[in-house]
mmCIF file of C-alpha atoms in Angstrom:
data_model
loop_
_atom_site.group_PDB
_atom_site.id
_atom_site.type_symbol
_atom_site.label_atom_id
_atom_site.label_comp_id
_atom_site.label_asym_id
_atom_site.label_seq_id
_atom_site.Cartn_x
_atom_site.Cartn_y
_atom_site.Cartn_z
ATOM 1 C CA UNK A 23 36.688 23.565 41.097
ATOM 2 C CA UNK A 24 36.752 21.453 37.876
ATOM 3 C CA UNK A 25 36.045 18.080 38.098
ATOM 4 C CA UNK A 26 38.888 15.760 37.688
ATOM 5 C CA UNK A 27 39.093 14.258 34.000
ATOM 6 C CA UNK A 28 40.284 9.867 34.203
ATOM 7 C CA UNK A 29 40.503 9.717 30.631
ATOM 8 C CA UNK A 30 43.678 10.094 29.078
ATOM 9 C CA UNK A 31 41.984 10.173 25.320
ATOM 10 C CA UNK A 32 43.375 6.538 24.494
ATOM 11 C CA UNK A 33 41.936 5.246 21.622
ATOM 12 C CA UNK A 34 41.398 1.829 22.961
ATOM 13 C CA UNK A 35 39.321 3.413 26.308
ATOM 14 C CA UNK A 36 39.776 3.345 30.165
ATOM 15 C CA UNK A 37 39.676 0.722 32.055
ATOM 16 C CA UNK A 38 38.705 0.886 36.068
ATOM 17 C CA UNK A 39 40.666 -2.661 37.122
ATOM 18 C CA UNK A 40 42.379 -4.818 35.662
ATOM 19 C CA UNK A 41 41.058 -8.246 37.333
ATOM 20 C CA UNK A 42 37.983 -8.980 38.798
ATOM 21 C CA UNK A 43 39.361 -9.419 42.080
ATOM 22 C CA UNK A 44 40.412 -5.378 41.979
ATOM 23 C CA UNK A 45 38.184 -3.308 44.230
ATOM 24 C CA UNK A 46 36.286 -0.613 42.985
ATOM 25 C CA UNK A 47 33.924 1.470 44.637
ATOM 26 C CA UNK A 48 31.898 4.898 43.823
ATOM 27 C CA UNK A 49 30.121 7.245 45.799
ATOM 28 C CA UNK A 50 31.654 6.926 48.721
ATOM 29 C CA UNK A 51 31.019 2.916 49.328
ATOM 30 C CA UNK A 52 33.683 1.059 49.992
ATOM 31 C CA UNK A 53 36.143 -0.920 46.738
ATOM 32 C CA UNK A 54 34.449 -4.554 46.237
ATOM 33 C CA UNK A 55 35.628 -7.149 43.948
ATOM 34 C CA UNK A 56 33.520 -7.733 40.652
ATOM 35 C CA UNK A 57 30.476 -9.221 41.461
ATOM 36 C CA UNK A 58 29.582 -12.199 40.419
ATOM 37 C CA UNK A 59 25.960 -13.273 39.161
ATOM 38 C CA UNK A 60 26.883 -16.922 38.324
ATOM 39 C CA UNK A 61 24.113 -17.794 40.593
ATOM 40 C CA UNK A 62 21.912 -16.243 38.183
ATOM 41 C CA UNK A 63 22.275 -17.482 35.165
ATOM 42 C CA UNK A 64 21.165 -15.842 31.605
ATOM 43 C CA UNK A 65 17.489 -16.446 30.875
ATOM 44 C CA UNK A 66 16.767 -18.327 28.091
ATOM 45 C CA UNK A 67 15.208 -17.303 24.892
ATOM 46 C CA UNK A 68 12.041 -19.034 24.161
ATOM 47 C CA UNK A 69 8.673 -18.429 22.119
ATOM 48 C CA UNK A 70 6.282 -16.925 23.875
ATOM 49 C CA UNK A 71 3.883 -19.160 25.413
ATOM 50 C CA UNK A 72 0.191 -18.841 25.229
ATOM 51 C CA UNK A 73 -2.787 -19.881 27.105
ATOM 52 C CA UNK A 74 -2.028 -19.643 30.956
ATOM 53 C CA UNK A 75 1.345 -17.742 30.446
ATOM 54 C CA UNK A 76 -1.080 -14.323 30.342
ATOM 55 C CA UNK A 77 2.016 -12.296 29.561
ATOM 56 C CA UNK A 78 3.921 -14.674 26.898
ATOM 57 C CA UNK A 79 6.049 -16.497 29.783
ATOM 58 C CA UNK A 80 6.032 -18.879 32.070
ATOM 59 C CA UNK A 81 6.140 -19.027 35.682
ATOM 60 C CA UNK A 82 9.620 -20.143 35.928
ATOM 61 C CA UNK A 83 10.438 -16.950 33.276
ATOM 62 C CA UNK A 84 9.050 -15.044 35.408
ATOM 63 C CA UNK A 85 10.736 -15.947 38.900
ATOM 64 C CA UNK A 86 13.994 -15.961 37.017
ATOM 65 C CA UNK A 87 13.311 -12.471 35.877
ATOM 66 C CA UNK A 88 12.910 -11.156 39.494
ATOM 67 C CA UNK A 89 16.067 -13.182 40.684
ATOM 68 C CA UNK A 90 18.014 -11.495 37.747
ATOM 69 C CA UNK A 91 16.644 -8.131 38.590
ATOM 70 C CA UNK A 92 17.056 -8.393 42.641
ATOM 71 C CA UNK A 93 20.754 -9.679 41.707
ATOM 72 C CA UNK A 94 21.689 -6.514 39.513
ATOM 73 C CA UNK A 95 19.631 -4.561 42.082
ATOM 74 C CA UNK A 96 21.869 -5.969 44.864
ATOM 75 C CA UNK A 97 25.064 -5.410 42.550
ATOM 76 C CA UNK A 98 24.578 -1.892 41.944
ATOM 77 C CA UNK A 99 23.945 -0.787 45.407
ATOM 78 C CA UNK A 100 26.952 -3.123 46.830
ATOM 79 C CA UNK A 101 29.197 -0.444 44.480
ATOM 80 C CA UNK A 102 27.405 2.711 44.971
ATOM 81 C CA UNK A 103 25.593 2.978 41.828
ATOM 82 C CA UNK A 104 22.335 2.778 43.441
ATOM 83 C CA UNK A 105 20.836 3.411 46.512
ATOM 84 C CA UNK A 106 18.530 1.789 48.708
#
């Protein structure tokens, strides 16, 4: 059985939603609304440090990075895109 196709060769693209309060799901999981990371922000773009930042960033860098990447973790599981 072919696989069913959800382009329709628009120019412009497809689109899954058209708010971010649509629910979407894959795999199986059940349709959530977008998920928002507004509790983690962007990090900031600095200069690398030196001295006791060992890997060019500080502390703070560092514990945002985790938060930013257990956040999109946590996203892409909630929609099916990743497992646990």
């Amino acid at each position: 059985m072919a696989a069913k196709q959800l382009s329709d060769y628009n120019p412009d693209g497809t689109i899954l939603g058209q708010a971010a309060a649509d629910k979407i799901g894959f795999h199986g999981t059940a349709g959530t609304a977008q998920v928002a990371l507004s509790a983690t922000a962007a990090l900031a773009t600095t200069a690398a440090t030196t001295g006791a930042a060992t890997y060019g960033f500080t502390s703070a860098q560092a514990n945002g990075m985790i938060a930013l990447v257990n956040a999109l973790r946590a996203a892409l599981v909630t929609k099916g895109l990743a497992s646990t």
